[in-house]
mmCIF file of C-alpha atoms and ligand atoms in Angstrom:
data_model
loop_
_atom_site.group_PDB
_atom_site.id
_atom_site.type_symbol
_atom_site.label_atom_id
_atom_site.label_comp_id
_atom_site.label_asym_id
_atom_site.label_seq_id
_atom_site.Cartn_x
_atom_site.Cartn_y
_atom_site.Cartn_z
ATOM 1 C CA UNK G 1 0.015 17.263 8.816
ATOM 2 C CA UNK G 2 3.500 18.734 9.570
ATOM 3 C CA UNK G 3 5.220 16.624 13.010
ATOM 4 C CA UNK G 4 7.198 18.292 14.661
ATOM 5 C CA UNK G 5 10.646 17.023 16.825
ATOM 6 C CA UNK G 6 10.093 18.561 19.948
ATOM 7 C CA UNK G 7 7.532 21.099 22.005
ATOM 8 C CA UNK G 8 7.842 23.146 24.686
ATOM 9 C CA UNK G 9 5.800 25.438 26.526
ATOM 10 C CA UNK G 10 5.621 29.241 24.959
ATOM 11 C CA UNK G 11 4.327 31.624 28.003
ATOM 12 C CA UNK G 12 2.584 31.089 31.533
ATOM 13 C CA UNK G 13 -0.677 32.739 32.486
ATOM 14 C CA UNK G 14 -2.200 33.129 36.013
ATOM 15 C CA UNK G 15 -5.397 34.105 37.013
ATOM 16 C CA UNK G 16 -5.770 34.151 41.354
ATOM 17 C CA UNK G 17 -9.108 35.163 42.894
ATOM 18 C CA UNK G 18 -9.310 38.591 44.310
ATOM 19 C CA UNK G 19 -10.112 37.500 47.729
ATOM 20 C CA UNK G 20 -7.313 36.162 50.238
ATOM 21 C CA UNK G 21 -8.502 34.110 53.264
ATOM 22 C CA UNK G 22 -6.314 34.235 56.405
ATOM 23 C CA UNK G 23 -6.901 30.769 58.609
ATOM 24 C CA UNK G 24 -8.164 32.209 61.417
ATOM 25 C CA UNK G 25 -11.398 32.504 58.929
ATOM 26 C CA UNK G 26 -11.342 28.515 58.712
ATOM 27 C CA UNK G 27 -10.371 27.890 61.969
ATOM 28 C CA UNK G 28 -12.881 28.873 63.638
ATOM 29 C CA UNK G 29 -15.181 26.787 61.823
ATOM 30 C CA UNK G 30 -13.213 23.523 62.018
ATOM 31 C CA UNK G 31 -11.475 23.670 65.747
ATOM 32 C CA UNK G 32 -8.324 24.541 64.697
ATOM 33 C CA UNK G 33 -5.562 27.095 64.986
ATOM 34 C CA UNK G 34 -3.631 29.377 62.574
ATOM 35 C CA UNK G 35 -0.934 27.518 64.504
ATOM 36 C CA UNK G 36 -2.042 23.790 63.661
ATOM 37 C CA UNK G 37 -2.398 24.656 60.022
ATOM 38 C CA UNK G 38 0.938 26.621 59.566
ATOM 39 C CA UNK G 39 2.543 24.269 61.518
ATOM 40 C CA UNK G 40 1.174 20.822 59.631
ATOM 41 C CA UNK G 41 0.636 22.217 55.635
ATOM 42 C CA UNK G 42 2.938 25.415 55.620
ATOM 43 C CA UNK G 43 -0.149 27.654 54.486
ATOM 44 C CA UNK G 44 -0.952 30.693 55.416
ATOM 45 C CA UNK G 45 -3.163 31.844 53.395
ATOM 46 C CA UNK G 46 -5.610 30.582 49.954
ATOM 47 C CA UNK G 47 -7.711 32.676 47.313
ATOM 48 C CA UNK G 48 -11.200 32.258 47.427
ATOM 49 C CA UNK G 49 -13.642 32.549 43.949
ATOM 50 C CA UNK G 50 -16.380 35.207 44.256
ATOM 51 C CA UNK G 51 -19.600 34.765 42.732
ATOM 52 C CA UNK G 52 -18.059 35.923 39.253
ATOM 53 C CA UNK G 53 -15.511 34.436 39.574
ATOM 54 C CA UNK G 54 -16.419 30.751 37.924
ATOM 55 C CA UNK G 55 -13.992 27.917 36.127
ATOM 56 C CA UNK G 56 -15.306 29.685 33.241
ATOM 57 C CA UNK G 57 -14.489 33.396 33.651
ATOM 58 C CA UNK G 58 -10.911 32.229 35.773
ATOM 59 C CA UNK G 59 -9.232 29.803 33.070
ATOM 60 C CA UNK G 60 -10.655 32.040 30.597
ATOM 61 C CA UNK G 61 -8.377 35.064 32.292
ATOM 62 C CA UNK G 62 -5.468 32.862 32.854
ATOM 63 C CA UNK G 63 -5.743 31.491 28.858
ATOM 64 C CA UNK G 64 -5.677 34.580 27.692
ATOM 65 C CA UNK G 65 -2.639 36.539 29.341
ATOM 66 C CA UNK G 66 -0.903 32.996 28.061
ATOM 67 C CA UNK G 67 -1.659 33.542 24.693
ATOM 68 C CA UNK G 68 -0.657 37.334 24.432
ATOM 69 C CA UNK G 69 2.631 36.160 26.585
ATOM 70 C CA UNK G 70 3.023 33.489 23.026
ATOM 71 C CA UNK G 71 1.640 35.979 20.656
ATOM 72 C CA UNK G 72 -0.678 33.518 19.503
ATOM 73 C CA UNK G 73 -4.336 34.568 18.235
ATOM 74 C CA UNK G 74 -7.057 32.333 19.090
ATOM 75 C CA UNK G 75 -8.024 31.588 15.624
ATOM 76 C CA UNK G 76 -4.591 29.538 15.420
ATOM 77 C CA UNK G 77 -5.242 27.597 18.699
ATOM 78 C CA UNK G 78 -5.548 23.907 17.844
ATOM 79 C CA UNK G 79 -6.980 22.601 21.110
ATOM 80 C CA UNK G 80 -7.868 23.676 24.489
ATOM 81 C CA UNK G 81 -7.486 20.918 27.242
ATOM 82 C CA UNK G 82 -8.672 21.891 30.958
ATOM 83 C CA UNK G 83 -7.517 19.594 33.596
ATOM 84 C CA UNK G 84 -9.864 20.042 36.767
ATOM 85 C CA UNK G 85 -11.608 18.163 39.779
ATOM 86 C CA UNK G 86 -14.272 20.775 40.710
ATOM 87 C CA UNK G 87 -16.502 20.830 37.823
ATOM 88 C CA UNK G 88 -19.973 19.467 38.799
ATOM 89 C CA UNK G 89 -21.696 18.627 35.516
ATOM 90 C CA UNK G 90 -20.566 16.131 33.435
ATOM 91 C CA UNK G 91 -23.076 16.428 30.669
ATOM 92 C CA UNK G 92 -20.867 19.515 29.534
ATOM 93 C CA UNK G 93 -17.783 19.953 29.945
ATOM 94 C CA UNK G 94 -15.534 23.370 30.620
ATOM 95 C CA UNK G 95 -12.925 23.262 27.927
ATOM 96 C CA UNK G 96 -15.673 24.150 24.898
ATOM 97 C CA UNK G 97 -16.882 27.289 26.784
ATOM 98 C CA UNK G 98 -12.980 28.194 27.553
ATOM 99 C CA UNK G 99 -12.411 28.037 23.738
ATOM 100 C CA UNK G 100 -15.901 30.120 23.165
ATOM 101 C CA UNK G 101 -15.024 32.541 25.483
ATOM 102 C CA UNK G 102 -11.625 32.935 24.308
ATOM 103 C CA UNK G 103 -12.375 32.888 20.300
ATOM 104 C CA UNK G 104 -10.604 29.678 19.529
ATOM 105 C CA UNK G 105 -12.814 28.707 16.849
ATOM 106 C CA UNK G 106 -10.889 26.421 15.182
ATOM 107 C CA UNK G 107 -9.800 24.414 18.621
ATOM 108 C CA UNK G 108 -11.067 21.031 19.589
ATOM 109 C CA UNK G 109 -11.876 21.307 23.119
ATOM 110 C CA UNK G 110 -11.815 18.965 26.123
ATOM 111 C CA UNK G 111 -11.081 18.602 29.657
ATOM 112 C CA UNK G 112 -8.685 16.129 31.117
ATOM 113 C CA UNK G 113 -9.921 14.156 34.814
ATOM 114 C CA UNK G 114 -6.547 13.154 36.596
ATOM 115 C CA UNK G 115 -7.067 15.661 39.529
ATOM 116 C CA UNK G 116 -4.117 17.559 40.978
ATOM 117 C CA UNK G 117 -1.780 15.015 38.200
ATOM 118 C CA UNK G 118 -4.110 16.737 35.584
ATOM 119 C CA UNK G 119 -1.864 19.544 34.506
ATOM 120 C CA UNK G 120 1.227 16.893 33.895
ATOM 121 C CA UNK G 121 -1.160 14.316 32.406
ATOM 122 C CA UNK G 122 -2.259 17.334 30.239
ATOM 123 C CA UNK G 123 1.464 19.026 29.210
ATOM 124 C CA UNK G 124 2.131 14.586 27.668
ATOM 125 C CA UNK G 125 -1.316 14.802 25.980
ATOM 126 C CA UNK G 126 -0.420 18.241 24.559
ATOM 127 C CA UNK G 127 3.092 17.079 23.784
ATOM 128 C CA UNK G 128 1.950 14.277 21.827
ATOM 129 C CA UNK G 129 -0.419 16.072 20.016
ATOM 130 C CA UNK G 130 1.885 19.097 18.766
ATOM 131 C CA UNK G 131 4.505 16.692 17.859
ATOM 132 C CA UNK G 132 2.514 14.364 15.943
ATOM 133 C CA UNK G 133 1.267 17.138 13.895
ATOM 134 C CA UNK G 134 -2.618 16.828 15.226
ATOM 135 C CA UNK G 135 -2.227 20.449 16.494
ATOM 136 C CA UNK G 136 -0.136 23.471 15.910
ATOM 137 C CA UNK G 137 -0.954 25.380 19.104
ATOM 138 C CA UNK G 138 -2.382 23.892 22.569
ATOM 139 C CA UNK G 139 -3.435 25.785 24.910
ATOM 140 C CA UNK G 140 -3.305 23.980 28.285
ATOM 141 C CA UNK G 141 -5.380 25.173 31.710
ATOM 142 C CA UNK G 142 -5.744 23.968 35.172
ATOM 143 C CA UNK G 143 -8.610 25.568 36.795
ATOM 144 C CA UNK G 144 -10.350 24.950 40.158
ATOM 145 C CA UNK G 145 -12.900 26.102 41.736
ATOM 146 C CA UNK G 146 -12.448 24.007 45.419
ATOM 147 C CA UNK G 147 -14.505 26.386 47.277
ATOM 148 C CA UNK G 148 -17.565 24.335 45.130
ATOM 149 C CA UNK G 149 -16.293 20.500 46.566
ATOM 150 C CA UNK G 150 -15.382 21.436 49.994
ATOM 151 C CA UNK G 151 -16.872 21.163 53.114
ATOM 152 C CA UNK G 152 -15.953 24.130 55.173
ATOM 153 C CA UNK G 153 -16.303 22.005 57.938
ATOM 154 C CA UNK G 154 -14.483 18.983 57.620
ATOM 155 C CA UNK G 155 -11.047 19.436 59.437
ATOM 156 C CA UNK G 156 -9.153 17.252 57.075
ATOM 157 C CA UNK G 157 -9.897 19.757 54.057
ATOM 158 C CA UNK G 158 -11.551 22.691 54.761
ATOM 159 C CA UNK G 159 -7.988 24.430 55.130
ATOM 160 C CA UNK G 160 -6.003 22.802 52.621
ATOM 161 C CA UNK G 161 -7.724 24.039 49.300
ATOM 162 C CA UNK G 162 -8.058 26.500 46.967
ATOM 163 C CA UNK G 163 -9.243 28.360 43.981
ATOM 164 C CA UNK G 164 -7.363 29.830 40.946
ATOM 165 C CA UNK G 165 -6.722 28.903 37.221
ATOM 166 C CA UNK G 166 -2.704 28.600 35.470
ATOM 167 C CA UNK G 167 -2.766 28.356 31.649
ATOM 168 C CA UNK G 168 0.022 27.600 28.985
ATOM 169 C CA UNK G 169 0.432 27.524 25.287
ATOM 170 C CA UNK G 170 1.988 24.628 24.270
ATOM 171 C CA UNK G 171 3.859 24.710 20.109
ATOM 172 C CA UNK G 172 6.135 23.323 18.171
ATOM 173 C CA UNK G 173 9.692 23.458 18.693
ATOM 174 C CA UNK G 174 13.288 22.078 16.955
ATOM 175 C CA UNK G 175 14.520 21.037 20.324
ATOM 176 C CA UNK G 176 12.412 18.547 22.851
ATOM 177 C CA UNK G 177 10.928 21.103 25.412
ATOM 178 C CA UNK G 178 9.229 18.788 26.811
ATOM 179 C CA UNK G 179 10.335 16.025 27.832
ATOM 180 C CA UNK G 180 9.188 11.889 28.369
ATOM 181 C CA UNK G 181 6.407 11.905 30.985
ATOM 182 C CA UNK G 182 6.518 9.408 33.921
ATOM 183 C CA UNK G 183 3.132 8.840 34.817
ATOM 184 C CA UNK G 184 0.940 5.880 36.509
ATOM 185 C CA UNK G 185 -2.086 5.612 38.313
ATOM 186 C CA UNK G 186 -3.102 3.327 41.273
ATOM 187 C CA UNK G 187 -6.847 2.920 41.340
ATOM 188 C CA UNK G 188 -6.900 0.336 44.713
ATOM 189 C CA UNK G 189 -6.167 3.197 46.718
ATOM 190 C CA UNK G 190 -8.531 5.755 45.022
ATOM 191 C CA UNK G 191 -10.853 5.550 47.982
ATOM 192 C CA UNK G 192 -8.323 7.316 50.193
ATOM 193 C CA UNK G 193 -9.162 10.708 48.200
ATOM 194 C CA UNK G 194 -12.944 10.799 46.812
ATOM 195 C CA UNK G 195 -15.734 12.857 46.530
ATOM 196 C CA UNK G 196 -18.444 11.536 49.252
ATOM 197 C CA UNK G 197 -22.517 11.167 48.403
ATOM 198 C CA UNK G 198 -22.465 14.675 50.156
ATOM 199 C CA UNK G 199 -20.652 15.785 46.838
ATOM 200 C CA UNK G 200 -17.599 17.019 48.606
ATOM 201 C CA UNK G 201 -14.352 15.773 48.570
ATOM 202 C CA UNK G 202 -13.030 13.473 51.775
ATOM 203 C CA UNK G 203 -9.203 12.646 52.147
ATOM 204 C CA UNK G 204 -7.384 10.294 54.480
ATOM 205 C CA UNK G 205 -4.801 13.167 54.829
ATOM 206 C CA UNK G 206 -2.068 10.814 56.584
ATOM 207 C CA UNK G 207 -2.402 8.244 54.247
ATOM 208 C CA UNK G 208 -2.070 10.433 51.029
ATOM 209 C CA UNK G 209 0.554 11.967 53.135
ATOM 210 C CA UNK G 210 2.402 9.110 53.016
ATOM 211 C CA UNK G 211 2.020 7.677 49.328
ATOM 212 C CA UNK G 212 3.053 11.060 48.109
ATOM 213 C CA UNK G 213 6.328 11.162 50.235
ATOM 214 C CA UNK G 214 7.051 7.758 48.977
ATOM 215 C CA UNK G 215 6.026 7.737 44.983
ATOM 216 C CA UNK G 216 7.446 11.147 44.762
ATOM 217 C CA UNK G 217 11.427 10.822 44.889
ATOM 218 C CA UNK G 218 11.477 7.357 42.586
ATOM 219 C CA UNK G 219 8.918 9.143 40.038
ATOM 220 C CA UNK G 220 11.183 12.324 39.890
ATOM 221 C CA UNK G 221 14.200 10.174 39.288
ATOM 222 C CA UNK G 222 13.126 8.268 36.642
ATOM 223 C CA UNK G 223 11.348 11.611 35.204
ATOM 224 C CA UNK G 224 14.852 12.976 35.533
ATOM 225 C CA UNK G 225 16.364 10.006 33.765
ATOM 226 C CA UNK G 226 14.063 10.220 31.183
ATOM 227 C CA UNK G 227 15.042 13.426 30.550
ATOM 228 C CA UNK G 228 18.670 12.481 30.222
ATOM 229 C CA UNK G 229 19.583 15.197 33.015
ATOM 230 C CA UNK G 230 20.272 15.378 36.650
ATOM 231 C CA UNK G 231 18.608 17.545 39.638
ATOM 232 C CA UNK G 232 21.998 19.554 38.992
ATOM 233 C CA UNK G 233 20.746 20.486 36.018
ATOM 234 C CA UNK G 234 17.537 21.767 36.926
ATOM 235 C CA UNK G 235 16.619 25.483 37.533
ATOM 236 C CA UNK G 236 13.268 24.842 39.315
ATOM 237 C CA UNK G 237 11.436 22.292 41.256
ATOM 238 C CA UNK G 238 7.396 22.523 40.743
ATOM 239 C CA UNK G 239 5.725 19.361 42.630
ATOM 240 C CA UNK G 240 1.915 20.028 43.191
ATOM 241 C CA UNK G 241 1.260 22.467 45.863
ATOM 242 C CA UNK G 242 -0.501 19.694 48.338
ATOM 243 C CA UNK G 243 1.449 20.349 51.424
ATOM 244 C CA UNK G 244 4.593 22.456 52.338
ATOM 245 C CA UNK G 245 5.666 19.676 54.425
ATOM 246 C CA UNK G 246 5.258 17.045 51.420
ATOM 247 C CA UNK G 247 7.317 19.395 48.955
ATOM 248 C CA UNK G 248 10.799 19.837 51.649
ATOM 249 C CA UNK G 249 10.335 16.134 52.377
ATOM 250 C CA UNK G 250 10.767 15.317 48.304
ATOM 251 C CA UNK G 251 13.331 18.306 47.881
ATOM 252 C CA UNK G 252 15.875 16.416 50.742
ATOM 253 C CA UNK G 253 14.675 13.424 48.854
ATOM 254 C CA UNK G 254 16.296 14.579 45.903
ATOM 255 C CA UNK G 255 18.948 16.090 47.070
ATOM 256 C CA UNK G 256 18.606 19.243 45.173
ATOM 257 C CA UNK G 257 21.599 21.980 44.923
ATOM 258 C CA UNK G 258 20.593 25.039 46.653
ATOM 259 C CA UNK G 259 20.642 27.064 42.839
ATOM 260 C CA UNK G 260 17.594 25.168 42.325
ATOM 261 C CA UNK G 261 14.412 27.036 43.299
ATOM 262 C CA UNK G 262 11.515 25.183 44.642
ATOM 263 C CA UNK G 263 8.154 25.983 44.355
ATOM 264 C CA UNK G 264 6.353 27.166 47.455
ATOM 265 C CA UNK G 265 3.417 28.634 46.161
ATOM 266 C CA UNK G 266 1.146 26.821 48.617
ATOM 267 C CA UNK G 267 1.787 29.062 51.268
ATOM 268 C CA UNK G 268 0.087 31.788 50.143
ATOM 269 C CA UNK G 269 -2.431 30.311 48.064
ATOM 270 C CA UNK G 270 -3.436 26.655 49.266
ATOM 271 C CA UNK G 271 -3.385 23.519 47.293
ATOM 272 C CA UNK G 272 -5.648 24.561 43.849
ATOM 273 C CA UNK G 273 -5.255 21.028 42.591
ATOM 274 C CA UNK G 274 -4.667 20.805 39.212
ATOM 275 C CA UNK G 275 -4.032 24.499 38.784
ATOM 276 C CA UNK G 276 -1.048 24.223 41.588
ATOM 277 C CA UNK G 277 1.488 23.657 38.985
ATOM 278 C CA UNK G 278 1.427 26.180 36.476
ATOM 279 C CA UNK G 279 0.097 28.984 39.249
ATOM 280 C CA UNK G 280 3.248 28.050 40.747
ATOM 281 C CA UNK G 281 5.228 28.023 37.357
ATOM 282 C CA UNK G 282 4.076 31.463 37.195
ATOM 283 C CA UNK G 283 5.000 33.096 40.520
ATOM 284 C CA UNK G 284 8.780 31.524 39.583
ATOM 285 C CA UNK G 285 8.699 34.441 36.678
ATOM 286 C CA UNK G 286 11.998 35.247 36.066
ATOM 287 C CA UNK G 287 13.606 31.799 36.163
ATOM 288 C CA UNK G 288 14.720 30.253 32.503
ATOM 289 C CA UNK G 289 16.224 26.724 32.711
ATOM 290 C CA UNK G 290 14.651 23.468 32.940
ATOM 291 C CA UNK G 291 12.249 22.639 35.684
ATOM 292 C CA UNK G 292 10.659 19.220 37.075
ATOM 293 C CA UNK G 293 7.404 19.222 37.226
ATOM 294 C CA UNK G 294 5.206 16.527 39.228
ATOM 295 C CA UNK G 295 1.396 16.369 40.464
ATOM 296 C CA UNK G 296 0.414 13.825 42.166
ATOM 297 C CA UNK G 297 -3.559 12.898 43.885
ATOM 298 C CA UNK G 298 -7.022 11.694 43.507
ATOM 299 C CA UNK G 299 -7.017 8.230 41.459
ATOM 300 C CA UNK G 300 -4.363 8.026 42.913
ATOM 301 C CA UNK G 301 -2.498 8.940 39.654
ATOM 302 C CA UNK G 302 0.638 10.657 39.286
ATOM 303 C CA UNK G 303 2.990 12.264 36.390
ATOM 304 C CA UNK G 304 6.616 13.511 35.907
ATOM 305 C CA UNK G 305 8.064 15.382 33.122
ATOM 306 C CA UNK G 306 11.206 18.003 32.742
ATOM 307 C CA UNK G 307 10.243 20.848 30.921
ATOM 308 C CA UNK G 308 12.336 24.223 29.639
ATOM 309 C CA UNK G 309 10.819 26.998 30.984
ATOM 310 C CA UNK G 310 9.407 29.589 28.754
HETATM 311 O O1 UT7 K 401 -3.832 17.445 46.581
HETATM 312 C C1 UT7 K 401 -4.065 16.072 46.594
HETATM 313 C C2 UT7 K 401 -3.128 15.341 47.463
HETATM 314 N N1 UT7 K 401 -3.298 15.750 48.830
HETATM 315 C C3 UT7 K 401 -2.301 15.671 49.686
HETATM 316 O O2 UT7 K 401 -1.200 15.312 49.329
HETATM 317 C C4 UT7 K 401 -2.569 16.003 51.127
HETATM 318 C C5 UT7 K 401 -1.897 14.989 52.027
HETATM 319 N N2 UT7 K 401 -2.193 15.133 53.459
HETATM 320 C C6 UT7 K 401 -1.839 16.210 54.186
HETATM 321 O O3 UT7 K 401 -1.339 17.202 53.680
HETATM 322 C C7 UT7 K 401 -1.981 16.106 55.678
HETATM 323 O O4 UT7 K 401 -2.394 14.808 56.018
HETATM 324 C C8 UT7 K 401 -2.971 17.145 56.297
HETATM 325 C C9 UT7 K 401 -2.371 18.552 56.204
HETATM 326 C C10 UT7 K 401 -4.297 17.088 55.578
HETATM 327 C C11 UT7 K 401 -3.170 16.836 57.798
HETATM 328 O O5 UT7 K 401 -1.930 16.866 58.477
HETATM 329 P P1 UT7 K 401 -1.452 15.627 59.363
HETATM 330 O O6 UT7 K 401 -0.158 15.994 59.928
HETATM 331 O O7 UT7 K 401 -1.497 14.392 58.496
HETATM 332 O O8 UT7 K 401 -2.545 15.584 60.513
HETATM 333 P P2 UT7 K 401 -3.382 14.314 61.049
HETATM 334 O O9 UT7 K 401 -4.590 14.141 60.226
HETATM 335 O O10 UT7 K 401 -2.451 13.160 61.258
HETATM 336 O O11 UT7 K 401 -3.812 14.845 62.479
HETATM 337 C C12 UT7 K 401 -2.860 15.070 63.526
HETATM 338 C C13 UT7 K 401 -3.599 15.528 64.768
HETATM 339 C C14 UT7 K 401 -4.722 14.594 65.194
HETATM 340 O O12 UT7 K 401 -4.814 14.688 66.614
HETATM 341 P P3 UT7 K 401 -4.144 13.556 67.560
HETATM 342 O O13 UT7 K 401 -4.772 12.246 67.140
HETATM 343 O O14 UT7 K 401 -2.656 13.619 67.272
HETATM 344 O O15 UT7 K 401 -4.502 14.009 68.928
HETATM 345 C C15 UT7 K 401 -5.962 15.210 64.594
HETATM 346 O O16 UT7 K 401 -7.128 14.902 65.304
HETATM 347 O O17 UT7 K 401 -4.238 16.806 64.529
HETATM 348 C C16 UT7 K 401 -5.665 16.667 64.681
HETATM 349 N N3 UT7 K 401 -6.287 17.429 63.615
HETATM 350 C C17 UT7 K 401 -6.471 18.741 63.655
HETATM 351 N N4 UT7 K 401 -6.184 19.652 64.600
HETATM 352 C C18 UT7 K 401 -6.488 20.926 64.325
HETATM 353 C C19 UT7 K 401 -6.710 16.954 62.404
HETATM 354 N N5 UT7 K 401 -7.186 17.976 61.660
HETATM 355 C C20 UT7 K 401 -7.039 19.076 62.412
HETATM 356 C C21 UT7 K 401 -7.319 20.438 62.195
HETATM 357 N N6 UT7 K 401 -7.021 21.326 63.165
HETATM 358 N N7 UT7 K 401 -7.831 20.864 61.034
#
């Protein structure tokens, strides 16, 4: 087994439904208003999963352009972890048909339950593993389906999600790419965000509202910290794509410098939950630096980590 000093994260892949839904579309079904939703979440519009378009067929997609972005064959993938919420069956899981689909024979294959923290939780489990010298190669995915968990007619949620899959290949590297993670989870208050015996998700909205304005800013300090850096030195803020209103609110938090670019990819394509982060990693193409990253939901759990963009 060769350890290895550091990680970091090789290439970005995206893959976003073909169909865009306007909120009109939802409004009408919940008593709302284009209005009320731009107004209190910031989005305008979310991608919605056809009937070929499963977790299967969109983290596959997203995988894939990650890999040829690395140059990395499937045959020398080492694991496949898929952090997701929306996957009904439990029996199997997604991850081993990912690494089917994509020819990563050799890969051990699992999926990773922390909800929209997932894709954090997954980048320290991926970390670990590369540098201890249990993998070469990792690639990570968060994939959703939402469109499968919620109720098109519940007002608290029915305009908030979406679907879409982000994938990265995580290898070895001299340097630390990847830095600490700052993670925690805080199971009294799980049943604020939980799936119902309807098998769809319910939220207290306000109430997650407010634990994610508040664990946010110490979580990204001490994930800065950790890091050894400060928000000066970061190129790119990537929170979770919940809520426009909850990512300004932990940007003045922070104080960032205005060189730092913040993620806003939740206007466009809704909260995708534990694919939010590297969807939104993507659409910052172009940006090299080091970025925070932070998801936060469902557990509740949370993580934090500072990461050199690929
Ligand atoms: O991804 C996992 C983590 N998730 C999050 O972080 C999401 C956190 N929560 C939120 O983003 C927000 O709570 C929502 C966007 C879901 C809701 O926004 P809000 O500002 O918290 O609205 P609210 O639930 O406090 O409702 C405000 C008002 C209420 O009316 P009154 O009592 O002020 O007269 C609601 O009845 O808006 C009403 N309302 C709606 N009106 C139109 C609630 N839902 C709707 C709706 N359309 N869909």
């Amino acid at each position: 087994m060769r350890t290895s000093p550091g990680s970091r994260i090789l290439s970005v892949g995206a893959y976003r439904p073909r169909t865009r839904v306007g909120n009109d579309a939802i409004a009408a079904l919940i008593d709302s208003s284009d209005e009320w939703i731009r107004r209190r979440s910031g989005i305008e519009s979310r991608r919605r999963a056809a009937d070929d378009e499963d977790l299967v067929t969109m983290a596959t997609a997203a995988a894939t352009k990650a890999l040829a972005g690395a140059g990395v064959a499937p045959r020398d993938v080492s694991a496949v972890l898929l952090a997701t919420m929306s996957y009904r069956s439990r029996a199997t899981t997604v991850a081993p048909l990912v690494a089917a689909a994509l020819g990563a024979t050799n890969a051990a294959a699992m999926d990773l339950g922390a909800a929209c923290a997932g894709f954090p939780y997954g980048l320290a489990t991926a970390d670990a593993l590369v540098r201890s010298g249990a993998a070469d190669n990792v690639v990570l995915i968060g994939a959703e389906r939402m469109t499968d968990i919620v109720d098109d007619h519940d007002r608290g949620t029915a305009f908030l999600f979406g679907d879409g899959a982000g994938a990265v290949v995580v290898g070895p590297s001299e340097t630390l790419g990847i830095s600490p993670v700052v993670w925690g989870a805080d199971g009294a208050k799980s049943d604020l965000l939980r799936y119902a015996e309807t098998g769809t998700l319910r939220m207290a909205g306000p109430e997650v509202f407010r634990w994610a304005t508040a664990v946010i800013p110490p979580v990204a300090e001490r994930a800065l910290e950790a890091a050894g850096i400060t928000a000066a030195d970061l190129a790119a803020f990537i929170p979770h794509q919940a809520n426009l209103r909850i990512t300004t609110a932990a940007a003045r938090a922070l104080c960032l410098p205005p060189h730092v670019r913040v993620a806003t990819d939740v206007i466009t394509n809704g909260n995708t939950g534990a694919a939010s982060i590297p969807l939104a990693m993507a659409a910052l193409n172009g940006t090299s630096g080091r970025a925070l990253l932070l998801g936060f939901g469902a557990g509740l759990a949370y993580a934090a980590q500072v990461v050199e963009l690929p």
